[in-house]
Tab-separated table of C-alpha atoms in Angstrom:
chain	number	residue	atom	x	y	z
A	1	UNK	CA	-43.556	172.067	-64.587
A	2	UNK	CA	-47.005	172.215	-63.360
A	3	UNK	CA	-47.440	170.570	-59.749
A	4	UNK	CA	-51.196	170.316	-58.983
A	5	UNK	CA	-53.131	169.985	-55.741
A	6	UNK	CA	-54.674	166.544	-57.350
A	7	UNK	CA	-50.701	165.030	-56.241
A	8	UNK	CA	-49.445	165.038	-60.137
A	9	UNK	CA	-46.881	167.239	-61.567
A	10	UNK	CA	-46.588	167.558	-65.173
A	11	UNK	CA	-43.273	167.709	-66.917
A	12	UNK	CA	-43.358	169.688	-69.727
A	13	UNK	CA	-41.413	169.875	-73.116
A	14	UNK	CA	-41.493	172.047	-75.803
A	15	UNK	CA	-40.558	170.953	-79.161
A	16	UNK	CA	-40.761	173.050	-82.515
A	17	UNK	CA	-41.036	171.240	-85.800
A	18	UNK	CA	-42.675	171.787	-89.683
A	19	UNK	CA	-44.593	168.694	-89.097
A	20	UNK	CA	-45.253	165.977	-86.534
A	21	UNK	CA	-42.512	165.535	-84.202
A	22	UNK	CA	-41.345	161.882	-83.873
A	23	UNK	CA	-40.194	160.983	-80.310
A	24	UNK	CA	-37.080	158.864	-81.271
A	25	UNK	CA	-35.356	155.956	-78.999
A	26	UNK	CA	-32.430	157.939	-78.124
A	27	UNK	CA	-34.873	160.719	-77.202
A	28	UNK	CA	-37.292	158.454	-75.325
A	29	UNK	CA	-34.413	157.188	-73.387
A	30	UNK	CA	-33.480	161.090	-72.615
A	31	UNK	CA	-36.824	161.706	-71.289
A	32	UNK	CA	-36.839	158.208	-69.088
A	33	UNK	CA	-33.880	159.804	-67.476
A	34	UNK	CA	-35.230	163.508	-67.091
A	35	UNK	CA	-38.531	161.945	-65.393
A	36	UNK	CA	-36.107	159.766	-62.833
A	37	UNK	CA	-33.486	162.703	-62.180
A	38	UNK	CA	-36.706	165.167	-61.088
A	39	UNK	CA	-37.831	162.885	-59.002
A	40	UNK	CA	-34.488	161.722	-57.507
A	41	UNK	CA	-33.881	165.159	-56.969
A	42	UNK	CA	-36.893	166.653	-55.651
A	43	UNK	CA	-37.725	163.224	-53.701
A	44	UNK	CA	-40.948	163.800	-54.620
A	45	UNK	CA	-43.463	161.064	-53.987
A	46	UNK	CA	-46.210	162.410	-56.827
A	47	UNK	CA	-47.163	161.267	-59.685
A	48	UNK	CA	-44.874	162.975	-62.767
A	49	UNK	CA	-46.393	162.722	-66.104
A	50	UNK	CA	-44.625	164.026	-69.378
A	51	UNK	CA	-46.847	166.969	-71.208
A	52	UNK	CA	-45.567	168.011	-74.766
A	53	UNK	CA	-46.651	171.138	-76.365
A	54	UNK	CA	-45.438	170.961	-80.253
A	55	UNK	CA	-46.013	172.525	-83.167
A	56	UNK	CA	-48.370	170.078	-85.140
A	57	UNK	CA	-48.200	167.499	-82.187
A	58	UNK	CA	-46.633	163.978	-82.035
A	59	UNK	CA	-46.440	160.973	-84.407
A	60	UNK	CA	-47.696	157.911	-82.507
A	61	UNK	CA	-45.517	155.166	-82.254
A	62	UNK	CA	-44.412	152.884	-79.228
A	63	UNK	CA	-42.198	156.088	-77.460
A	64	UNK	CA	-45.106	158.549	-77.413
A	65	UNK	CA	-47.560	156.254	-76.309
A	66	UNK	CA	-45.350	154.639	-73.687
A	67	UNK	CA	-43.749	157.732	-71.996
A	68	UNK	CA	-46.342	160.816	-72.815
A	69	UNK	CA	-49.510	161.498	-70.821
A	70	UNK	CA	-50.705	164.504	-72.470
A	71	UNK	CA	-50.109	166.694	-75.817
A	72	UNK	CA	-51.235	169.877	-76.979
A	73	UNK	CA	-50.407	171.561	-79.675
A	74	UNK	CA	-49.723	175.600	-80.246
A	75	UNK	CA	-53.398	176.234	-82.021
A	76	UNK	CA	-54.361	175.852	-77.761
A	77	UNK	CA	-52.692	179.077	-77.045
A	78	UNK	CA	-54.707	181.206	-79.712
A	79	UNK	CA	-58.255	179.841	-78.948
């Protein structure tokens, strides 16, 4: 979790995989709820957008674009 002065926090996930990682329904629907239970249970009133740091980064389809706000990838950490 990053929570920034600009009033957005970012929610991050980490996901390993040998390829692009494919954000599935069931998983999409897991994240819907992680989003809503933070902000249930820290009341907050900021924005909260979904960061994912992956191996190769994400396969677009309706679920990434829909719920994710940003991606990196590991090559970020070594530049």
């Amino acid at each position: 979790m990053v929570d920034r002065r600009d009033r957005i926090i970012n929610l991050c996930e980490t996901k390993f995989s040998d390829g692009e990682y494919t954000i599935q329904k069931s998983y999409a629907d897991n994240l819907q709820n992680k989003v809503t239970a933070f902000k249930t249970e820290t009341n907050t009133k900021k924005a909260c957008f979904l960061t994912f740091f992956t191996t190769f980064g994400l396969k677009t389809n309706k679920y990434s674009r829909s719920l994710v706000k940003n991606e990196l990838t590991l090559a970020v950490l070594f530049e």
